Amino acid sequence: MNMDLQFLYALFLATSFMHGVHSSVFTIKNNCPYDIAPATLTSSGASVTTGFELAPQASNSINVPTPWSGRVWARFQCSNDGGTFSCKSGDCGSGQVACNGAGAIPPATLVEFTLADASGKDFYDISLVDGFNLPVSVVPQGDCQAISCPADINSQCPTDLAVNDGSGGTIGCKSACVQFNEPQYCCTGAYSTPQTCPPTNYSMFFKNLCPDAYSYAYDDPSSTFTCNTGPNYDITFCP
Ligand SMILES: *[C@@H]1O[C@H](CO)[C@@H](O)[C@H](O)[C@H]1NC(C)=O
């Protein structure tokens, strides 16, 4: 950075501070025994880094200015053939480590946040509505509930939902909505209210393994968590 930029940056930080801009730190850790490439998608608020790689046991802390809402997931079995980055699981299709505003191609375990500014409530959840690709935990660094989907759902995935890597390994487990695209699984059409879209045997397969996580669209009562203190969050893949 040259001097002018340093000065402008200092000025920016100072004015941000005076205007009371708040932020939350996400510390994203790879506890899997292989490389992963976490990614984020911002749905409202300032955009943050959209992708990076983590070796086993590595972590990366990112600053998320609040209010913010968006999601975090992770890709694995990634390669960089001929300069195009892609992953067999959780890919976003950007061709780069950065997803640049593209979301996960299902199935992918999603960690979803709606973070308030200083005065409000944070909402967070783990969603398997688009299926599962990696176990994950979310631990607020404060007096708020830790949640996780620790099970290796891939190894137990029903064959009609499983995504294979081409050499016998299961690298994802689609939700019934993603796989069959039918109203009773997707809660659309005649099934578009919580009353008319009950759990199905497929959503219950996910719910039994990961009770904290959303297993289908109207799973709210047991799957949304709130926090009043605007904490930082530790997000660990393969907790
Ligand atoms: C759910 O029920 C359908 C229809 O009876 C059956 O074909 C399918 O195997 C079941 N799936 C699970 C995960 O139990």
mmCIF file of C-alpha atoms and ligand atoms in Angstrom:
data_model
loop_
_atom_site.group_PDB
_atom_site.id
_atom_site.type_symbol
_atom_site.label_atom_id
_atom_site.label_comp_id
_atom_site.label_asym_id
_atom_site.label_seq_id
_atom_site.Cartn_x
_atom_site.Cartn_y
_atom_site.Cartn_z
ATOM 1 C CA MET A 1 0.000 0.000 0.000
ATOM 2 C CA ASN A 2 1.333 3.464 -0.787
ATOM 3 C CA MET A 3 1.079 6.344 1.675
ATOM 4 C CA ASP A 4 -2.080 7.862 0.205
ATOM 5 C CA LEU A 5 -3.883 4.557 0.305
ATOM 6 C CA GLN A 6 -2.720 3.961 3.847
ATOM 7 C CA PHE A 7 -4.041 7.360 4.805
ATOM 8 C CA LEU A 8 -7.385 6.744 3.093
ATOM 9 C CA TYR A 9 -7.653 3.345 4.711
ATOM 10 C CA ALA A 10 -6.938 4.811 8.154
ATOM 11 C CA LEU A 11 -9.543 7.507 7.494
ATOM 12 C CA PHE A 12 -12.021 4.848 6.378
ATOM 13 C CA LEU A 13 -11.431 2.800 9.524
ATOM 14 C CA ALA A 14 -11.764 5.888 11.704
ATOM 15 C CA THR A 15 -15.039 7.000 10.099
ATOM 16 C CA SER A 16 -16.380 3.448 10.174
ATOM 17 C CA PHE A 17 -15.616 3.367 13.844
ATOM 18 C CA MET A 18 -17.321 6.682 14.471
ATOM 19 C CA HIS A 19 -20.405 5.565 12.600
ATOM 20 C CA GLY A 20 -20.541 2.473 14.737
ATOM 21 C CA VAL A 21 -20.030 -0.122 12.009
ATOM 22 C CA HIS A 22 -20.013 -3.472 13.681
ATOM 23 C CA SER A 23 -18.729 -6.793 12.577
ATOM 24 C CA SER A 24 -18.593 -10.392 13.528
ATOM 25 C CA VAL A 25 -15.609 -12.683 12.988
ATOM 26 C CA PHE A 26 -16.164 -16.096 11.410
ATOM 27 C CA THR A 27 -13.292 -18.470 12.188
ATOM 28 C CA ILE A 28 -13.615 -21.256 9.644
ATOM 29 C CA LYS A 29 -11.613 -24.376 10.459
ATOM 30 C CA ASN A 30 -10.862 -27.537 8.495
ATOM 31 C CA ASN A 31 -10.915 -30.514 10.817
ATOM 32 C CA CYS A 32 -11.298 -32.955 7.891
ATOM 33 C CA PRO A 33 -8.307 -35.191 7.062
ATOM 34 C CA TYR A 34 -8.149 -33.703 3.534
ATOM 35 C CA ASP A 35 -8.108 -30.275 1.882
ATOM 36 C CA ILE A 36 -11.328 -28.337 1.643
ATOM 37 C CA ALA A 37 -12.261 -25.027 0.014
ATOM 38 C CA PRO A 38 -14.822 -23.079 2.085
ATOM 39 C CA ALA A 39 -17.002 -20.560 0.267
ATOM 40 C CA THR A 40 -19.466 -17.822 1.137
ATOM 41 C CA LEU A 41 -22.444 -16.277 -0.594
ATOM 42 C CA THR A 42 -23.699 -12.902 0.623
ATOM 43 C CA SER A 43 -27.416 -12.295 0.213
ATOM 44 C CA SER A 44 -27.467 -8.898 1.882
ATOM 45 C CA GLY A 45 -24.808 -6.632 3.302
ATOM 46 C CA ALA A 46 -21.200 -6.031 2.354
ATOM 47 C CA SER A 47 -19.605 -8.872 0.445
ATOM 48 C CA VAL A 48 -16.840 -10.824 2.136
ATOM 49 C CA THR A 49 -14.255 -13.238 0.727
ATOM 50 C CA THR A 50 -16.101 -15.744 -1.478
ATOM 51 C CA GLY A 51 -13.684 -18.642 -1.290
ATOM 52 C CA PHE A 52 -10.334 -19.937 -0.050
ATOM 53 C CA GLU A 53 -8.547 -23.237 0.489
ATOM 54 C CA LEU A 54 -7.762 -24.844 3.842
ATOM 55 C CA ALA A 55 -5.350 -27.702 4.470
ATOM 56 C CA PRO A 56 -6.223 -30.127 7.286
ATOM 57 C CA GLN A 57 -6.236 -28.346 10.676
ATOM 58 C CA ALA A 58 -5.884 -24.923 9.041
ATOM 59 C CA SER A 59 -8.290 -22.107 9.786
ATOM 60 C CA ASN A 60 -9.086 -18.674 8.435
ATOM 61 C CA SER A 61 -10.805 -15.808 10.225
ATOM 62 C CA ILE A 62 -12.916 -13.482 8.166
ATOM 63 C CA ASN A 63 -14.423 -10.227 9.249
ATOM 64 C CA VAL A 64 -18.107 -9.899 8.424
ATOM 65 C CA PRO A 65 -19.518 -6.366 8.694
ATOM 66 C CA THR A 66 -23.025 -6.436 10.166
ATOM 67 C CA PRO A 67 -25.884 -6.350 9.388
ATOM 68 C CA TRP A 68 -25.214 -9.245 7.021
ATOM 69 C CA SER A 69 -26.977 -12.284 5.743
ATOM 70 C CA GLY A 70 -25.583 -15.111 3.725
ATOM 71 C CA ARG A 71 -24.284 -18.635 3.816
ATOM 72 C CA VAL A 72 -21.078 -20.588 4.250
ATOM 73 C CA TRP A 73 -20.324 -24.048 2.881
ATOM 74 C CA ALA A 74 -17.254 -26.033 1.863
ATOM 75 C CA ARG A 75 -16.065 -27.799 -1.267
ATOM 76 C CA PHE A 76 -13.779 -30.842 -1.397
ATOM 77 C CA GLN A 77 -12.019 -33.067 -3.914
ATOM 78 C CA CYS A 78 -10.907 -29.926 -5.702
ATOM 79 C CA SER A 79 -8.405 -29.653 -8.530
ATOM 80 C CA ASN A 80 -6.928 -26.935 -10.648
ATOM 81 C CA ASP A 81 -6.617 -28.664 -14.013
ATOM 82 C CA GLY A 82 -5.459 -26.369 -16.779
ATOM 83 C CA GLY A 83 -5.986 -23.342 -14.568
ATOM 84 C CA THR A 84 -9.672 -24.053 -13.934
ATOM 85 C CA PHE A 85 -10.480 -24.679 -10.296
ATOM 86 C CA SER A 86 -13.328 -27.109 -9.688
ATOM 87 C CA CYS A 87 -14.473 -29.459 -6.971
ATOM 88 C CA LYS A 88 -16.348 -32.724 -7.105
ATOM 89 C CA SER A 89 -18.395 -31.783 -4.033
ATOM 90 C CA GLY A 90 -19.943 -28.403 -3.225
ATOM 91 C CA ASP A 91 -18.659 -26.724 -6.391
ATOM 92 C CA CYS A 92 -19.955 -23.263 -7.297
ATOM 93 C CA GLY A 93 -19.039 -23.368 -10.989
ATOM 94 C CA SER A 94 -16.899 -20.206 -10.948
ATOM 95 C CA GLY A 95 -13.783 -21.954 -12.249
ATOM 96 C CA GLN A 96 -11.855 -20.196 -9.471
ATOM 97 C CA VAL A 97 -11.229 -20.624 -5.765
ATOM 98 C CA ALA A 98 -13.369 -17.507 -5.303
ATOM 99 C CA CYS A 99 -17.037 -18.223 -5.988
ATOM 100 C CA ASN A 100 -17.640 -14.568 -6.918
ATOM 101 C CA GLY A 101 -21.315 -14.559 -6.015
ATOM 102 C CA ALA A 102 -22.169 -18.058 -7.205
ATOM 103 C CA GLY A 103 -23.824 -20.462 -4.775
ATOM 104 C CA ALA A 104 -23.201 -24.131 -4.093
ATOM 105 C CA ILE A 105 -24.393 -26.658 -6.629
ATOM 106 C CA PRO A 106 -26.420 -29.142 -4.494
ATOM 107 C CA PRO A 107 -25.919 -31.209 -2.534
ATOM 108 C CA ALA A 108 -24.106 -29.086 0.035
ATOM 109 C CA THR A 109 -24.441 -28.589 3.781
ATOM 110 C CA LEU A 110 -25.187 -24.882 4.245
ATOM 111 C CA VAL A 111 -24.526 -22.742 7.304
ATOM 112 C CA GLU A 112 -26.931 -19.804 7.097
ATOM 113 C CA PHE A 113 -26.706 -16.516 8.994
ATOM 114 C CA THR A 114 -28.751 -13.395 9.410
ATOM 115 C CA LEU A 115 -26.589 -11.160 11.571
ATOM 116 C CA ALA A 116 -28.087 -8.036 13.098
ATOM 117 C CA ASP A 117 -26.214 -4.836 13.748
ATOM 118 C CA ALA A 118 -25.266 -4.122 17.355
ATOM 119 C CA SER A 119 -28.802 -3.826 18.682
ATOM 120 C CA GLY A 120 -30.601 -6.821 17.205
ATOM 121 C CA LYS A 121 -30.747 -10.571 17.196
ATOM 122 C CA ASP A 122 -28.638 -12.952 15.119
ATOM 123 C CA PHE A 123 -30.240 -15.968 13.454
ATOM 124 C CA TYR A 124 -28.204 -18.996 12.418
ATOM 125 C CA ASP A 125 -28.875 -22.497 11.204
ATOM 126 C CA ILE A 126 -27.441 -25.506 9.419
ATOM 127 C CA SER A 127 -29.482 -26.458 6.368
ATOM 128 C CA LEU A 128 -29.718 -29.821 4.634
ATOM 129 C CA VAL A 129 -32.636 -28.586 2.507
ATOM 130 C CA ASP A 130 -30.368 -28.887 -0.560
ATOM 131 C CA GLY A 131 -28.732 -32.032 0.801
ATOM 132 C CA PHE A 132 -25.512 -32.781 2.646
ATOM 133 C CA ASN A 133 -21.865 -32.854 1.676
ATOM 134 C CA LEU A 134 -19.793 -32.314 4.868
ATOM 135 C CA PRO A 135 -20.407 -32.437 8.625
ATOM 136 C CA VAL A 136 -20.172 -29.017 10.272
ATOM 137 C CA SER A 137 -20.534 -27.305 13.639
ATOM 138 C CA VAL A 138 -21.337 -23.682 14.473
ATOM 139 C CA VAL A 139 -20.153 -22.486 17.858
ATOM 140 C CA PRO A 140 -21.066 -18.912 18.872
ATOM 141 C CA GLN A 141 -18.329 -17.424 21.063
ATOM 142 C CA GLY A 142 -20.733 -16.301 23.736
ATOM 143 C CA ASP A 143 -23.665 -17.433 25.735
ATOM 144 C CA CYS A 144 -25.577 -18.847 22.777
ATOM 145 C CA GLN A 145 -26.287 -22.355 21.636
ATOM 146 C CA ALA A 146 -23.679 -24.362 19.724
ATOM 147 C CA ILE A 147 -25.207 -26.429 16.909
ATOM 148 C CA SER A 148 -23.832 -29.146 14.720
ATOM 149 C CA CYS A 149 -24.481 -31.724 12.065
ATOM 150 C CA PRO A 150 -21.655 -34.078 13.020
ATOM 151 C CA ALA A 151 -22.806 -37.260 11.281
ATOM 152 C CA ASP A 152 -21.151 -38.639 8.178
ATOM 153 C CA ILE A 153 -24.412 -38.737 6.254
ATOM 154 C CA ASN A 154 -22.623 -39.651 3.006
ATOM 155 C CA SER A 155 -21.705 -43.094 4.309
ATOM 156 C CA GLN A 156 -25.361 -43.823 5.158
ATOM 157 C CA CYS A 157 -27.030 -42.053 2.234
ATOM 158 C CA PRO A 158 -29.870 -43.998 0.534
ATOM 159 C CA THR A 159 -28.695 -45.077 -2.921
ATOM 160 C CA ASP A 160 -31.437 -43.070 -4.639
ATOM 161 C CA LEU A 161 -30.016 -39.842 -3.129
ATOM 162 C CA ALA A 162 -26.277 -40.546 -3.179
ATOM 163 C CA VAL A 163 -23.766 -38.663 -5.350
ATOM 164 C CA ASN A 164 -20.693 -40.721 -6.252
ATOM 165 C CA ASP A 165 -17.207 -39.525 -7.073
ATOM 166 C CA GLY A 166 -16.818 -41.983 -9.933
ATOM 167 C CA SER A 167 -14.576 -44.345 -8.002
ATOM 168 C CA GLY A 168 -16.985 -45.782 -5.469
ATOM 169 C CA GLY A 169 -16.963 -43.029 -2.837
ATOM 170 C CA THR A 170 -20.074 -41.069 -1.831
ATOM 171 C CA ILE A 171 -19.322 -37.331 -1.841
ATOM 172 C CA GLY A 172 -22.797 -35.974 -1.262
ATOM 173 C CA CYS A 173 -26.341 -36.896 -0.347
ATOM 174 C CA LYS A 174 -29.101 -35.018 -2.165
ATOM 175 C CA SER A 175 -32.289 -33.988 -0.444
ATOM 176 C CA ALA A 176 -35.452 -35.562 -1.838
ATOM 177 C CA CYS A 177 -36.468 -32.134 -3.166
ATOM 178 C CA VAL A 178 -33.227 -31.789 -5.143
ATOM 179 C CA GLN A 179 -33.374 -35.383 -6.379
ATOM 180 C CA PHE A 180 -37.062 -35.774 -7.237
ATOM 181 C CA ASN A 181 -38.229 -32.141 -7.504
ATOM 182 C CA GLU A 182 -41.726 -33.058 -6.349
ATOM 183 C CA PRO A 183 -44.126 -30.733 -4.446
ATOM 184 C CA GLN A 184 -44.411 -32.938 -1.350
ATOM 185 C CA TYR A 185 -40.604 -32.867 -0.946
ATOM 186 C CA CYS A 186 -40.068 -29.240 -2.008
ATOM 187 C CA CYS A 187 -43.104 -27.787 -0.172
ATOM 188 C CA THR A 188 -44.461 -26.190 -3.333
ATOM 189 C CA GLY A 189 -47.910 -26.165 -4.955
ATOM 190 C CA ALA A 190 -50.496 -27.871 -2.744
ATOM 191 C CA TYR A 191 -47.737 -28.428 -0.165
ATOM 192 C CA SER A 192 -46.657 -24.796 0.158
ATOM 193 C CA THR A 193 -47.529 -24.200 3.824
ATOM 194 C CA PRO A 194 -46.084 -25.666 7.026
ATOM 195 C CA GLN A 195 -49.455 -27.336 7.651
ATOM 196 C CA THR A 196 -49.587 -29.068 4.273
ATOM 197 C CA CYS A 197 -45.898 -29.993 4.059
ATOM 198 C CA PRO A 198 -45.125 -32.461 6.835
ATOM 199 C CA PRO A 199 -41.808 -34.303 7.156
ATOM 200 C CA THR A 200 -41.317 -37.237 4.758
ATOM 201 C CA ASN A 201 -39.416 -40.470 5.211
ATOM 202 C CA TYR A 202 -36.561 -38.844 3.253
ATOM 203 C CA SER A 203 -36.431 -35.677 5.393
ATOM 204 C CA MET A 204 -36.594 -37.869 8.518
ATOM 205 C CA PHE A 205 -33.520 -39.773 7.370
ATOM 206 C CA PHE A 206 -31.577 -36.475 7.564
ATOM 207 C CA LYS A 207 -33.318 -35.299 10.756
ATOM 208 C CA ASN A 208 -32.502 -38.489 12.635
ATOM 209 C CA LEU A 209 -28.796 -38.103 11.850
ATOM 210 C CA CYS A 210 -28.632 -34.334 12.341
ATOM 211 C CA PRO A 211 -31.434 -33.151 14.660
ATOM 212 C CA ASP A 212 -30.102 -29.554 14.827
ATOM 213 C CA ALA A 213 -30.264 -29.085 11.058
ATOM 214 C CA TYR A 214 -33.069 -28.139 8.692
ATOM 215 C CA SER A 215 -34.106 -31.333 6.929
ATOM 216 C CA TYR A 216 -36.767 -29.743 4.704
ATOM 217 C CA ALA A 217 -38.214 -26.297 4.036
ATOM 218 C CA TYR A 218 -40.647 -26.084 7.010
ATOM 219 C CA ASP A 219 -38.431 -27.570 9.655
ATOM 220 C CA ASP A 220 -38.139 -24.164 11.407
ATOM 221 C CA PRO A 221 -39.236 -24.881 14.993
ATOM 222 C CA SER A 222 -36.304 -27.185 15.718
ATOM 223 C CA SER A 223 -33.736 -25.745 13.356
ATOM 224 C CA THR A 224 -33.445 -21.966 13.719
ATOM 225 C CA PHE A 225 -31.286 -20.575 16.499
ATOM 226 C CA THR A 226 -31.010 -17.025 17.777
ATOM 227 C CA CYS A 227 -28.453 -15.057 19.718
ATOM 228 C CA ASN A 228 -28.848 -11.619 21.278
ATOM 229 C CA THR A 229 -25.230 -10.763 21.878
ATOM 230 C CA GLY A 230 -23.822 -10.519 18.332
ATOM 231 C CA PRO A 231 -20.948 -12.917 18.993
ATOM 232 C CA ASN A 232 -18.155 -14.185 16.775
ATOM 233 C CA TYR A 233 -18.744 -17.643 15.334
ATOM 234 C CA ASP A 234 -16.476 -20.685 14.942
ATOM 235 C CA ILE A 235 -17.494 -22.796 11.964
ATOM 236 C CA THR A 236 -15.724 -26.168 11.841
ATOM 237 C CA PHE A 237 -16.014 -28.655 8.999
ATOM 238 C CA CYS A 238 -15.725 -32.314 10.138
ATOM 239 C CA PRO A 239 -16.097 -31.243 13.802
HETATM 240 C C1 LIG B 1 -39.323 -43.546 1.336
HETATM 241 O O1 LIG B 1 -40.513 -44.131 0.859
HETATM 242 C C2 LIG B 1 -40.452 -44.476 -0.525
HETATM 243 C C3 LIG B 1 -41.840 -44.915 -0.962
HETATM 244 O O2 LIG B 1 -42.412 -45.797 -0.035
HETATM 245 C C4 LIG B 1 -39.380 -45.580 -0.712
HETATM 246 O O3 LIG B 1 -39.278 -45.937 -2.057
HETATM 247 C C5 LIG B 1 -38.057 -45.013 -0.241
HETATM 248 O O4 LIG B 1 -37.041 -46.019 -0.300
HETATM 249 C C6 LIG B 1 -38.153 -44.494 1.191
HETATM 250 N N1 LIG B 1 -36.888 -43.824 1.492
HETATM 251 C C7 LIG B 1 -36.310 -43.835 2.691
HETATM 252 C C8 LIG B 1 -35.050 -43.042 2.831
HETATM 253 O O5 LIG B 1 -36.762 -44.431 3.638
#
